Coordinates of N, CA and C in Angstrom, one line a residue:
M545 N 1.3 19.2 23.6 CA 2.1 18.2 24.0 C 1.7 17.2 22.8
S546 N 2.8 16.5 21.9 CA 2.1 15.2 21.4 C 2.2 14.0 22.2
V547 N 1.7 13.4 22.0 CA 1.8 11.6 22.2 C 1.7 11.0 21.3
V548 N 2.2 9.5 21.5 CA 2.0 8.5 20.4 C 1.0 8.1 20.8
L549 N 0.3 7.4 19.6 CA -1.2 7.1 19.6 C -1.0 6.0 18.7
T550 N -1.6 4.7 18.9 CA -1.9 3.7 17.6 C -3.4 4.5 17.1
V551 N -3.2 4.9 15.7 CA -4.6 5.2 15.0 C -4.7 3.8 14.1
R552 N -6.1 3.4 14.1 CA -7.0 2.5 13.4 C -8.1 3.1 12.4
Y553 N -7.8 3.0 11.2 CA -8.9 3.0 10.2 C -9.9 2.3 9.9
F554 N -11.1 2.5 9.5 CA -12.1 1.5 9.3 C -12.4 1.9 8.3
A555 N -12.9 1.0 7.3 CA -14.4 1.0 6.1 C -13.6 2.1 4.8
G556 N -14.4 3.7 4.8 CA -13.7 4.2 4.0 C -12.3 5.3 4.1
A557 N -12.3 4.7 5.4 CA -11.1 5.5 6.2 C -10.1 5.0 5.7
R558 N -10.0 3.9 5.8 CA -8.7 2.8 5.4 C -8.6 3.1 4.1
A559 N -9.6 2.9 3.3 CA -9.4 3.0 1.8 C -8.9 4.6 1.6
A560 N -9.3 5.2 2.0 CA -8.9 6.7 1.8 C -7.0 6.9 2.5
A561 N -6.8 6.4 3.5 CA -5.4 6.0 4.0 C -4.5 5.4 3.2
G562 N -4.8 4.6 1.7 CA -4.2 4.0 0.8 C -4.1 2.6 1.4
G563 N -5.0 1.9 2.3 CA -5.4 0.7 2.7 C -4.2 0.2 3.8
V564 N -3.9 1.5 4.3 CA -2.8 1.5 6.1 C -4.4 1.2 6.8
S565 N -4.0 -0.2 7.7 CA -5.3 -0.1 8.4 C -5.2 0.7 10.0
S566 N -3.7 0.6 10.5 CA -3.0 1.2 11.5 C -1.8 1.7 11.4
E567 N -1.5 2.7 12.3 CA 0.0 2.9 12.2 C -0.1 3.9 13.4
Q568 N 1.4 4.1 14.2 CA 1.9 5.2 15.1 C 2.1 6.6 14.9
I569 N 1.1 7.5 15.6 CA 1.4 8.9 15.2 C 1.4 9.6 16.2
A570 N 2.5 10.4 16.6 CA 2.5 11.4 17.7 C 1.4 12.7 17.7
A571 N 0.5 12.6 18.3 CA -0.1 13.8 18.1 C -0.9 14.3 19.6
G572 N -1.1 15.7 19.7 CA -2.0 15.9 20.9 C -3.2 15.7 21.4
S573 N -3.9 16.2 19.9 CA -5.5 16.4 19.8 C -5.9 15.6 18.6
L574 N -7.3 15.6 18.6 CA -7.7 15.1 17.2 C -7.7 16.0 16.2
E575 N -7.9 17.1 16.6 CA -7.4 18.0 15.2 C -5.8 18.0 15.1
E576 N -5.0 17.7 15.9 CA -3.7 17.7 15.2 C -3.5 16.2 14.5
L577 N -4.1 15.7 14.9 CA -3.8 13.9 14.7 C -4.5 13.9 12.8
A578 N -5.9 15.0 12.9 CA -6.4 14.8 11.4 C -5.5 15.8 10.6
Q579 N -4.5 17.3 11.2 CA -4.0 17.6 10.2 C -2.4 16.6 9.7
I580 N -2.3 16.0 10.4 CA -0.7 15.1 10.5 C -1.2 14.0 9.4
V581 N -2.5 13.1 9.6 CA -2.6 12.4 8.7 C -3.2 13.0 7.3
T582 N -3.7 13.9 7.5 CA -4.0 14.6 6.2 C -2.7 14.7 5.3
A583 N -1.7 15.4 5.8 CA -0.6 15.7 5.5 C 0.2 14.9 4.9
R584 N 0.2 13.3 6.0 CA 0.3 12.0 5.2 C 0.2 11.0 4.5
H585 N -1.4 11.2 4.0 CA -1.9 10.3 3.4 C -3.0 11.0 2.1
G586 N -2.8 12.6 2.4 CA -3.7 13.3 0.9 C -4.9 13.8 1.7
E587 N -5.5 14.6 0.6 CA -6.6 15.2 1.0 C -7.6 14.3 1.3
R588 N -7.9 13.6 0.1 CA -9.1 12.5 0.6 C -9.2 12.2 2.0
L589 N -8.1 11.3 2.4 CA -8.1 11.4 3.8 C -8.6 12.3 4.6
G590 N -8.3 13.6 4.4 CA -8.9 14.9 5.3 C -10.3 15.0 5.3
L591 N -10.7 14.8 3.9 CA -12.4 14.9 4.0 C -12.9 14.0 5.1
V592 N -12.3 13.0 4.8 CA -12.7 11.5 5.7 C -12.9 12.0 6.8
M593 N -11.7 12.7 7.5 CA -11.3 13.4 8.8 C -12.1 14.5 9.4
K594 N -12.8 15.2 8.6 CA -13.5 15.8 9.2 C -15.3 15.4 9.3
S595 N -15.5 14.2 8.7 CA -17.0 13.7 8.9 C -16.8 12.4 10.0
A596 N -15.4 12.1 10.3 CA -15.5 10.9 10.8 C -16.0 11.0 12.3
S597 N -16.4 9.8 13.0 CA -16.7 9.7 14.3 C -15.2 9.2 15.1
F598 N -14.6 9.3 16.1 CA -13.6 9.2 16.7 C -14.0 8.1 18.0
L599 N -13.4 7.2 18.2 CA -13.2 6.4 19.7 C -11.9 6.4 19.8
V600 N -11.5 7.0 21.0 CA -10.7 6.9 22.0 C -10.8 6.2 23.3
D601 N -9.4 4.8 22.7 CA -9.7 3.8 24.1 C -11.0 3.5 24.1
G602 N -12.0 3.1 23.1 CA -13.5 2.6 23.3 C -14.5 3.6 23.7
L603 N -13.8 4.8 23.7 CA -14.9 5.7 24.2 C -15.3 6.8 23.0
T604 N -16.5 7.1 22.5 CA -16.7 8.5 21.5 C -16.1 9.3 22.2
C605 N -15.5 10.2 21.3 CA -15.0 11.5 21.7 C -15.0 12.5 20.5
H606 N -15.9 13.6 21.1 CA -16.7 14.5 20.6 C -15.9 16.3 20.3
D607 N -14.6 15.9 21.1 CA -14.0 17.7 21.5 C -12.4 17.3 20.5
R608 N -12.4 17.9 19.4 CA -11.5 17.7 18.9 C -10.2 18.6 19.2
Q609 N -10.7 19.3 20.1 CA -9.1 19.8 21.0 C -8.8 19.6 22.1
A610 N -9.6 18.2 22.7 CA -9.2 18.0 23.8 C -7.7 16.9 23.8
A611 N -6.9 16.9 25.1 CA -5.8 16.2 25.2 C -5.9 15.0 25.0
L612 N -5.2 14.1 24.0 CA -5.5 12.9 24.4 C -4.4 11.8 25.2
P613 N -5.0 11.3 25.6 CA -3.6 10.4 26.7 C -2.5 9.4 26.1
V614 N -1.6 9.5 27.0 CA -0.5 8.6 26.2 C -0.8 7.2 26.1
G615 N -0.6 6.9 24.8 CA -0.6 5.2 24.5 C -2.1 4.9 24.0
A616 N -2.8 6.2 23.5 CA -4.2 5.9 23.7 C -4.1 5.2 22.1
T617 N -5.7 4.4 22.0 CA -6.0 4.0 20.4 C -7.2 4.6 20.2
V618 N -6.9 5.3 18.9 CA -7.9 6.1 18.3 C -8.4 5.5 17.0
D619 N -9.5 4.9 16.8 CA -10.4 4.6 15.8 C -11.1 5.6 15.1
V620 N -10.9 5.6 13.8 CA -11.3 6.5 12.8 C -12.3 5.8 12.0
L621 N -13.6 6.7 12.8 CA -14.8 5.5 11.5 C -15.3 6.6 10.9
P622 N -15.4 6.6 9.8 CA -16.4 7.3 8.9 C -17.5 7.3 8.8
P623 N -18.5 8.2 8.3 CA -19.8 7.8 8.1 C -20.4 6.5 7.5
F624 N -21.2 5.9 8.0 CA -21.4 4.6 7.2 C -23.2 4.7 6.6
A625 N -23.1 4.3 5.5 CA -24.1 4.0 4.7 C -24.4 2.9 4.6
G626 N -26.2 2.9 4.2 CA -26.7 1.6 4.5 C -28.1 1.5 5.1
G627 N -28.4 0.3 5.1 CA -29.9 0.6 6.3 C -30.3 -1.0 6.4

């Protein structure tokens, strides 16, 4: 079942999404979300989604198959470089 989510892109994820900082997407899981945003924004964002970390309503989520809550905010955090 798909639910409407607010998806926020940070750093390299924002760049890969063509500068989009946030958008509303209907998806039931992080895996489905990744497929939708890859189709919408291209393979560059798809590659970021494969290695990204996700926060769902501020909490780390590692299970890409878990059902997402209605109205959740999903933060897409690409791997960060630096030191």
